[in-house]
Short mmCIF file of C-alpha atoms in Angstrom, two decimals:
data_model
loop_
_atom_site.label_atom_id
_atom_site.label_comp_id
_atom_site.label_asym_id
_atom_site.label_seq_id
_atom_site.Cartn_x
_atom_site.Cartn_y
_atom_site.Cartn_z
CA PHE C 202 0.01 0.10 0.06
CA HIS C 203 2.98 2.30 0.51
CA ALA C 204 4.10 1.47 -3.10
CA ILE C 205 0.43 2.33 -4.37
CA ALA C 206 0.38 5.59 -2.46
CA ALA C 207 3.61 6.64 -3.80
CA GLU C 208 2.57 5.75 -7.47
CA VAL C 209 -0.80 7.51 -7.20
CA ILE C 210 0.37 10.91 -5.46
CA PRO C 211 2.09 12.16 -8.65
CA ARG C 212 -0.81 10.99 -10.90
CA LEU C 213 -3.82 12.27 -8.98
CA ASN C 214 -4.71 14.68 -11.81
CA GLU C 215 -5.56 11.50 -13.79
CA PHE C 216 -8.17 10.46 -11.21
CA ASN C 217 -11.76 11.28 -11.54
CA THR C 218 -14.00 12.06 -8.62
CA GLN C 219 -15.25 8.73 -8.02
CA GLU C 220 -11.70 7.43 -8.01
CA ILE C 221 -10.56 9.99 -5.53
CA ALA C 222 -13.49 9.05 -3.16
CA ASN C 223 -13.00 5.23 -3.66
CA LEU C 224 -9.22 5.64 -2.95
CA ALA C 225 -9.79 7.60 0.24
CA TRP C 226 -12.47 5.18 1.38
CA ALA C 227 -10.28 2.09 0.61
CA TYR C 228 -7.34 3.32 2.74
CA ALA C 229 -9.55 4.38 5.58
CA GLU C 230 -11.55 1.00 5.48
CA ILE C 231 -8.40 -0.89 5.89
CA GLY C 232 -6.92 1.32 8.49
CA PHE C 233 -3.51 1.91 6.56
CA ALA C 234 -1.96 5.16 7.46
CA ALA C 235 -1.01 7.35 4.50
CA PRO C 236 -1.14 10.88 5.66
CA MET C 237 0.79 12.15 2.47
CA LEU C 238 -1.83 10.42 0.25
CA PHE C 239 -4.65 11.93 2.24
CA HIS C 240 -3.25 15.40 2.00
CA ALA C 241 -2.66 15.01 -1.74
CA LEU C 242 -6.29 13.75 -2.10
CA ALA C 243 -7.52 16.79 -0.10
CA ALA C 244 -5.98 19.09 -2.51
CA ARG C 245 -7.20 17.32 -5.50
CA ALA C 246 -10.78 16.82 -4.17
CA ALA C 247 -11.00 20.53 -3.30
CA ALA C 248 -10.26 21.41 -7.03
CA VAL C 249 -12.96 19.24 -8.48
CA LEU C 250 -15.46 19.28 -5.66
CA ARG C 251 -18.53 20.25 -7.81
CA HIS C 252 -18.10 17.17 -9.83
CA PHE C 253 -18.47 14.72 -6.88
CA SER C 254 -21.79 12.73 -6.62
CA GLU C 255 -23.63 12.94 -3.33
CA GLN C 256 -22.28 9.46 -2.34
CA GLY C 257 -18.54 10.82 -3.24
CA LEU C 258 -19.15 13.64 -0.98
CA ALA C 259 -20.27 11.48 1.87
CA ASN C 260 -17.68 8.90 1.40
CA THR C 261 -14.84 11.26 1.21
CA LEU C 262 -15.99 12.97 4.50
CA TRP C 263 -16.31 9.46 6.07
CA ALA C 264 -12.82 8.41 4.91
CA PHE C 265 -10.85 11.52 6.26
CA ALA C 266 -12.82 11.34 9.60
CA THR C 267 -12.05 7.55 10.08
CA ALA C 268 -8.42 7.84 9.02
CA GLY C 269 -8.18 10.72 11.64
CA ILE C 270 -6.77 13.13 8.93
CA ALA C 271 -7.40 16.81 9.79
CA ALA C 272 -8.40 18.57 6.67
CA PRO C 273 -10.47 21.70 7.75
CA GLN C 274 -10.44 23.44 4.47
CA LEU C 275 -11.70 20.35 2.57
CA PHE C 276 -14.29 19.77 5.31
CA ASP C 277 -15.47 23.29 5.02
CA MET C 278 -15.80 23.09 1.27
CA LEU C 279 -17.48 19.57 1.50
CA ALA C 280 -19.96 20.97 4.05
CA ALA C 281 -20.77 23.96 1.85
CA GLU C 282 -21.25 21.79 -1.24
CA ALA C 283 -23.48 19.17 0.74
CA THR C 284 -25.56 22.00 2.22
CA ALA C 285 -26.13 23.76 -1.18
CA ARG C 286 -27.18 20.38 -2.87
CA LEU C 287 -29.58 19.51 0.12
CA SER C 288 -31.10 23.01 0.06
CA GLU C 289 -32.02 22.59 -3.61
CA PHE C 290 -34.31 19.69 -2.54
CA SER C 291 -35.86 21.23 0.38
CA SER C 292 -39.21 20.19 -0.56
CA GLN C 293 -38.54 16.79 -2.08
CA LYS C 294 -36.12 13.88 -1.70
CA SER C 295 -32.47 14.86 -2.34
CA GLU C 296 -29.92 12.72 -4.12
CA PHE C 297 -28.26 11.73 -0.89
CA SER C 298 -29.18 8.19 0.36
CA SER C 299 -30.07 7.58 4.00
CA GLN C 300 -26.72 6.09 4.46
CA ASN C 301 -25.09 9.13 2.97
CA LEU C 302 -26.83 11.48 5.36
CA ALA C 303 -25.80 9.29 8.34
CA ASN C 304 -22.14 8.93 7.22
CA THR C 305 -22.01 12.79 6.71
CA VAL C 306 -23.05 13.74 10.16
CA TRP C 307 -20.99 10.93 11.80
CA ALA C 308 -17.89 12.14 9.94
CA LEU C 309 -18.35 15.82 10.96
CA ALA C 310 -18.96 14.80 14.60
CA THR C 311 -16.06 12.44 14.62
CA ALA C 312 -13.73 15.00 13.23
CA GLY C 313 -15.05 17.71 15.59
CA HIS C 314 -15.46 19.83 12.57
CA ARG C 315 -18.39 22.67 13.18
CA ALA C 316 -20.84 22.87 10.22
CA PRO C 317 -24.03 24.32 11.81
CA ARG C 318 -25.78 25.12 8.60
CA LEU C 319 -25.23 21.51 7.35
CA PHE C 320 -26.33 19.98 10.56
CA HIS C 321 -29.48 22.08 10.40
CA THR C 322 -30.24 21.14 6.96
CA LEU C 323 -29.55 17.50 7.51
CA ALA C 324 -31.86 17.39 10.63
CA GLY C 325 -34.68 18.26 8.50
CA GLU C 326 -33.76 15.97 5.54
CA ALA C 327 -33.24 13.04 8.08
CA ALA C 328 -36.31 13.60 9.99
CA ARG C 329 -38.44 13.27 6.83
CA ARG C 330 -36.79 10.13 5.78
CA LEU C 331 -36.18 8.13 8.81
CA ARG C 332 -37.93 5.03 7.77
CA GLU C 333 -35.23 4.60 5.05
CA PHE C 334 -32.48 4.62 7.71
CA SER C 335 -30.97 1.36 9.04
CA ALA C 336 -30.76 0.86 12.77
CA GLN C 337 -26.97 1.82 12.66
CA GLY C 338 -27.80 4.79 10.42
CA ILE C 339 -30.33 6.03 13.16
CA ALA C 340 -27.87 5.30 16.11
CA ASN C 341 -25.05 6.91 14.19
CA THR C 342 -27.08 9.96 13.47
CA ALA C 343 -28.21 10.42 17.08
CA TRP C 344 -24.75 10.03 18.27
CA ALA C 345 -23.47 12.68 15.90
CA PHE C 346 -25.98 15.36 16.77
CA ALA C 347 -25.29 14.64 20.45
CA THR C 348 -21.54 14.70 20.18
CA ALA C 349 -21.52 17.92 18.04
CA ALA C 350 -24.01 19.53 20.60
CA VAL C 351 -26.27 20.48 17.90
CA PRO C 352 -29.91 21.08 19.09
CA ALA C 353 -32.30 19.18 16.99
CA PRO C 354 -35.43 18.37 18.99
CA GLN C 355 -37.61 17.57 16.18
CA LEU C 356 -35.11 15.04 14.78
CA PHE C 357 -34.64 13.45 18.21
CA ASP C 358 -38.39 13.14 18.66
CA ALA C 359 -38.68 11.46 15.19
CA MET C 360 -35.78 9.24 15.95
CA ALA C 361 -37.23 7.89 19.19
CA ALA C 362 -40.49 7.31 17.54
CA GLU C 363 -38.98 5.28 14.72
CA ALA C 364 -36.36 3.46 16.80
CA ALA C 365 -38.48 2.37 19.68
CA PRO C 366 -40.40 -0.45 17.70
CA ARG C 367 -37.24 -1.43 15.87
CA LEU C 368 -34.73 -1.87 18.80
CA HIS C 369 -34.61 -5.61 18.12
CA ASP C 370 -32.64 -4.61 14.74
CA PHE C 371 -30.17 -2.67 16.74
CA ASN C 372 -26.86 -4.24 17.88
CA ALA C 373 -25.48 -3.81 21.41
CA GLN C 374 -23.31 -0.82 20.48
CA ASN C 375 -26.19 0.91 18.73
CA LEU C 376 -28.42 0.36 21.90
CA ALA C 377 -25.91 1.99 24.18
CA ASN C 378 -25.18 4.66 21.69
CA MET C 379 -28.91 5.64 21.46
CA ALA C 380 -29.29 5.78 25.22
CA TRP C 381 -26.17 7.90 25.51
CA ALA C 382 -26.96 10.30 22.65
CA PHE C 383 -30.59 11.10 24.02
CA ALA C 384 -29.24 11.73 27.47
CA LYS C 385 -26.39 13.77 26.19
CA ALA C 386 -28.67 15.85 23.92
CA GLY C 387 -31.14 16.40 26.83
CA MET C 388 -33.88 14.33 25.32
CA PRO C 389 -35.37 12.04 27.88
CA ALA C 390 -37.69 10.38 25.28
CA PRO C 391 -39.78 8.24 27.91
CA LEU C 392 -41.07 5.65 25.37
CA LEU C 393 -37.61 5.19 23.84
CA PHE C 394 -36.04 4.63 27.32
CA GLU C 395 -38.76 2.26 28.30
CA ALA C 396 -38.19 0.23 25.05
CA LEU C 397 -34.39 0.18 25.70
CA ALA C 398 -34.99 -0.95 29.28
CA ALA C 399 -37.01 -3.85 27.90
CA GLU C 400 -34.57 -4.83 25.16
CA ALA C 401 -31.10 -4.29 26.72
CA PRO C 402 -31.09 -6.76 29.75
CA ALA C 403 -31.12 -9.94 27.72
CA ARG C 404 -28.22 -8.69 25.62
CA LEU C 405 -25.98 -7.03 27.97
CA HIS C 406 -23.37 -9.72 27.53
CA GLN C 407 -22.72 -8.28 24.04
CA PHE C 408 -22.24 -4.74 25.46
CA SER C 409 -18.63 -3.31 25.76
CA GLY C 410 -17.72 -2.02 29.12
CA GLN C 411 -18.01 1.42 27.92
CA GLY C 412 -21.50 0.53 26.61
CA LEU C 413 -22.59 -0.74 29.98
CA ALA C 414 -21.33 2.23 31.86
CA ASN C 415 -22.80 4.68 29.17
CA THR C 416 -26.26 2.98 29.47
CA ALA C 417 -26.35 3.21 33.31
CA TRP C 418 -25.20 6.90 33.05
CA ALA C 419 -27.85 7.70 30.46
CA PHE C 420 -30.65 6.39 32.41
CA ALA C 421 -29.41 8.09 35.66
CA THR C 422 -29.14 11.31 33.63
CA VAL C 423 -32.53 11.53 32.30
CA GLY C 424 -33.96 10.20 35.51
CA HIS C 425 -35.78 7.17 33.92
CA SER C 426 -36.30 4.50 36.51
CA SER C 427 -35.41 1.01 35.59
CA PRO C 428 -34.43 -1.18 38.61
CA ALA C 429 -34.28 -4.36 36.63
CA LEU C 430 -31.92 -2.85 33.91
CA LEU C 431 -29.60 -1.36 36.67
CA ASP C 432 -29.57 -4.69 38.54
CA ALA C 433 -28.57 -6.51 35.31
CA ILE C 434 -25.87 -3.88 34.50
CA ALA C 435 -24.38 -4.19 37.82
CA SER C 436 -24.22 -7.99 37.72
CA GLU C 437 -22.67 -7.80 34.18
CA ALA C 438 -20.21 -5.14 35.06
CA ALA C 439 -19.07 -6.97 38.16
CA SER C 440 -18.20 -10.23 36.00
CA ARG C 441 -15.69 -8.32 33.93
CA MET C 442 -14.22 -5.59 36.41
CA GLY C 443 -10.72 -6.12 35.00
CA GLY C 444 -11.87 -4.81 31.71
CA LEU C 445 -13.38 -1.49 32.93
CA ASN C 446 -11.34 1.68 32.48
CA SER C 447 -11.35 4.64 34.89
CA GLN C 448 -14.14 6.49 32.88
CA ASP C 449 -16.27 3.31 32.89
CA LEU C 450 -15.84 3.02 36.71
CA ALA C 451 -16.57 6.55 37.44
CA ASN C 452 -19.61 6.66 35.19
CA LEU C 453 -21.04 3.61 36.85
CA ALA C 454 -20.41 4.86 40.40
CA TRP C 455 -22.12 8.31 39.57
CA ALA C 456 -25.02 6.58 37.76
CA TYR C 457 -25.95 4.43 40.72
CA ALA C 458 -25.58 7.30 43.07
CA ALA C 459 -27.77 9.59 40.90
CA ALA C 460 -30.40 6.87 40.42
CA ASP C 461 -30.28 6.26 44.25
CA HIS C 462 -30.05 2.48 43.24
CA LEU C 463 -28.20 0.26 45.65
CA ALA C 464 -26.18 -2.45 43.81
CA PRO C 465 -24.44 -4.85 45.94
CA ALA C 466 -23.39 -7.15 43.14
CA LEU C 467 -21.28 -4.25 41.94
CA PHE C 468 -20.21 -2.39 45.05
CA GLY C 469 -20.81 -4.81 47.92
CA GLY C 470 -17.32 -6.64 47.50
CA PRO C 471 -13.88 -5.26 47.26
CA ALA C 472 -13.42 -5.67 43.47
CA PHE C 473 -14.82 -2.20 42.49
CA VAL C 474 -12.55 -0.24 44.78
CA VAL C 475 -9.50 -2.33 44.02
CA SER C 476 -10.14 -1.59 40.30
CA LEU C 477 -10.33 2.08 41.10
CA CYS C 478 -7.09 1.95 42.87
CA ASN C 479 -5.41 0.18 39.92
CA CYS C 480 -6.53 3.32 37.92
CA TYR C 481 -5.24 5.71 40.64
CA SER C 482 -2.68 7.71 38.42
CA GLY C 483 -5.02 7.82 35.37
CA LEU C 484 -8.06 9.39 37.16
CA VAL C 485 -8.96 12.75 35.86
CA VAL C 486 -10.83 15.60 37.71
CA GLU C 487 -14.27 14.87 36.30
CA GLU C 488 -13.96 11.09 37.18
CA LEU C 489 -12.62 12.08 40.67
CA SER C 490 -15.49 14.42 41.11
CA GLN C 491 -17.93 11.69 40.23
CA LEU C 492 -16.36 9.28 42.71
CA HIS C 493 -16.67 11.93 45.42
CA GLN C 494 -20.52 12.23 44.86
CA TRP C 495 -20.40 8.34 45.03
CA GLN C 496 -18.64 8.50 48.32
CA VAL C 497 -21.28 10.89 49.71
CA TRP C 498 -24.09 8.77 48.54
CA LEU C 499 -22.62 5.71 50.29
CA ARG C 500 -22.53 7.59 53.57
CA GLU C 501 -25.94 8.88 52.93
CA ARG C 502 -27.36 5.32 52.43
CA GLY C 503 -25.35 4.05 55.44
CA VAL C 504 -24.26 0.89 53.57
CA ASP C 505 -21.34 -1.30 54.99
CA TRP C 506 -19.44 -1.61 51.68
CA PRO C 507 -15.75 -1.14 51.05
CA GLN C 508 -14.71 2.61 50.97
CA LEU C 509 -12.14 4.43 48.94
CA PRO C 510 -8.59 4.33 50.71
CA LEU C 511 -7.71 7.76 52.40
CA PRO C 512 -5.51 9.09 49.72
CA LEU C 513 -7.73 8.34 46.86
CA SER C 514 -10.73 9.72 48.96
CA GLN C 515 -8.90 12.88 49.64
CA ARG C 516 -8.08 13.31 45.86
CA CYS C 517 -11.72 13.01 44.93
CA CYS C 518 -12.70 15.69 47.63
CA GLU C 519 -10.01 17.95 46.36
CA ALA C 520 -10.95 17.47 42.73
CA PHE C 521 -14.50 18.08 43.49
CA HIS C 522 -13.82 21.18 45.40
CA SER C 523 -11.46 22.45 42.60
CA VAL C 524 -14.26 22.71 39.92
CA GLU C 525 -14.65 26.37 39.40
CA VAL C 526 -18.42 27.60 39.77
CA THR C 527 -19.46 30.80 37.74
CA PRO C 528 -22.55 32.47 38.90
CA SER C 529 -25.21 33.01 36.24
CA ARG C 530 -26.97 36.21 35.52
CA LEU C 531 -30.15 34.64 36.87
CA GLN C 532 -28.33 33.68 40.12
CA SER C 533 -27.12 37.24 40.59
CA ASP C 534 -30.63 38.60 40.04
CA VAL C 535 -31.92 36.37 42.83
CA ALA C 536 -29.02 37.31 45.03
CA CYS C 537 -29.77 41.02 44.51
CA THR C 538 -33.48 40.42 45.29
CA LEU C 539 -32.53 38.56 48.45
CA ARG C 540 -30.28 41.46 49.46
CA SER C 541 -33.33 43.90 48.90
CA LEU C 542 -35.23 41.83 51.33
CA ASN C 543 -32.39 42.24 53.94
CA LEU C 544 -31.71 38.47 53.96
CA SER C 545 -27.91 39.19 53.42
CA PRO C 546 -27.19 36.04 51.30
CA LYS C 547 -23.86 34.43 51.27
CA GLU C 548 -22.97 33.34 47.88
CA GLU C 549 -21.18 30.29 46.60
CA VAL C 550 -20.95 28.75 50.08
CA ARG C 551 -19.33 25.12 50.36
CA THR C 552 -20.95 22.44 52.61
CA LEU C 553 -18.83 20.03 54.51
CA ASP C 554 -19.14 17.53 51.73
CA HIS C 555 -17.75 20.30 49.35
CA ILE C 556 -21.18 20.79 47.71
CA SER C 557 -21.37 24.32 46.13
CA LEU C 558 -24.62 26.29 47.37
CA ASP C 559 -25.58 29.25 45.14
CA ALA C 560 -26.59 31.17 48.23
CA VAL C 561 -27.31 30.80 51.92
CA VAL C 562 -29.61 32.92 54.00
CA THR C 563 -30.66 33.03 57.56
CA TYR C 564 -34.18 32.79 58.17
CA ARG C 565 -35.83 32.58 61.51
CA GLY C 566 -32.53 31.41 62.96
CA HIS C 567 -31.83 28.69 60.58
CA HIS C 568 -29.54 28.57 57.44
CA VAL C 569 -31.33 27.86 54.40
CA ALA C 570 -29.73 26.85 51.05
CA VAL C 571 -31.00 28.61 47.89
CA GLU C 572 -30.34 27.03 44.53
CA VAL C 573 -30.98 28.83 41.41
CA ASP C 574 -31.66 26.40 38.68
CA GLY C 575 -31.25 27.43 35.09
CA PRO C 576 -32.57 25.57 31.88
CA LEU C 577 -29.67 23.18 31.93
CA HIS C 578 -30.92 21.69 35.30
CA PHE C 579 -34.05 20.52 33.73
CA PHE C 580 -35.70 18.35 31.18
CA GLY C 581 -38.76 20.47 30.63
CA GLN C 582 -39.68 21.03 34.12
CA ARG C 583 -38.29 17.71 35.56
CA PRO C 584 -34.68 17.93 37.15
CA THR C 585 -31.85 16.18 35.51
CA GLY C 586 -30.10 13.39 37.23
CA ALA C 587 -27.35 15.74 38.35
CA THR C 588 -29.86 18.26 39.84
CA ALA C 589 -31.92 15.55 41.52
CA LEU C 590 -28.66 14.02 43.16
CA LYS C 591 -27.42 17.39 44.39
CA ARG C 592 -30.79 18.34 46.07
CA ARG C 593 -31.02 14.91 47.52
CA GLN C 594 -27.59 15.08 48.92
CA LEU C 595 -28.18 18.58 50.36
CA ARG C 596 -31.16 17.45 52.03
CA ALA C 597 -29.65 14.28 53.50
CA ALA C 598 -26.91 16.50 54.82
CA GLY C 599 -29.73 18.44 56.68
CA TRP C 600 -29.85 21.48 54.60
CA PRO C 601 -33.32 23.19 54.45
CA LEU C 602 -33.47 23.80 50.60
CA VAL C 603 -35.22 26.43 48.42
CA SER C 604 -35.10 25.91 44.70
CA VAL C 605 -35.70 28.87 42.40
CA PRO C 606 -36.37 27.35 38.86
CA PHE C 607 -35.81 29.69 35.95
CA TRP C 608 -39.41 29.58 34.69
CA GLU C 609 -40.65 31.12 38.09
CA TRP C 610 -38.33 34.06 38.13
#
């Protein structure tokens, strides 16, 4: 393949657009590193882009993303060309196949390339044509929009409705990706999560460790109660503890704390803590913060399970405390109003468990916590898993709590 690349590079002007796309696809598909070839392909493709077929555009994006080759100028041009062609067919079916649509958004999200106009256009096109999408196409599209953090509520609603009755066609990774994507995008989709809770337990042995952890995290994040699924995930995760990495372990710990679901199969023996200790040097701030909340939850529940050793426990506390909190404008407005009522709020107070309080006031001789909750704290008007966990841990620590949701201010 080195020899082919060396022969091809000086002759790329002889290649037509389909041959360019096919060559990029082939090298990406076999995983053969050929950065010089890809950079030459990028230059040649940019010069003849308007002659590419819709499949050629999608395959070229997919190939560069799969090969991990950064080509921002080419991606800008490919995105602009795809947007223009999709816009020509705003009221009818475009020449992009459903697989082309899914591959395009997957490639952009994988490469971390921002293309908001194309994502917006693709959202409308995909929503109209979801019945044509394969199970993997739906899962990849959901994953891409969630990863790129592009709001597309109508598309997510359509994907939930289309996927729920078809989950038997989804493989284990697709199931996990659907759960993760909807939670990450802030789309609770109760009918979809109910269908996932029914479909997943019998197939958990096919899930990766990341898939198990992400599924538990997703259900806890959207606050969808599924005790049977969480029990099944706990048992499956416990059986392959040695294969879980630090992120998997931290996500599992946080998920069960947020769901307030005891899982003795996972946490009741020493294996979970031993696995965490084996990851000691690789734990990052976000993971340590999740584990701190898990520790607080264990104390809250009063269970006699193995605890983190003191050095790791201290690292978790320090990491959780180190996370900077920036007051929102809404929070500042609430504090200003509290001052006008002569309640003298103290802002950004830390509890003994290092939980940050937006404000604390003294009312009739008692300290009262005031939490100002903006839109990111809710799905509609229902608290996210993180918000519910914080409220529960504050109340368990004895704090009277007043929540000020954004829609009441």
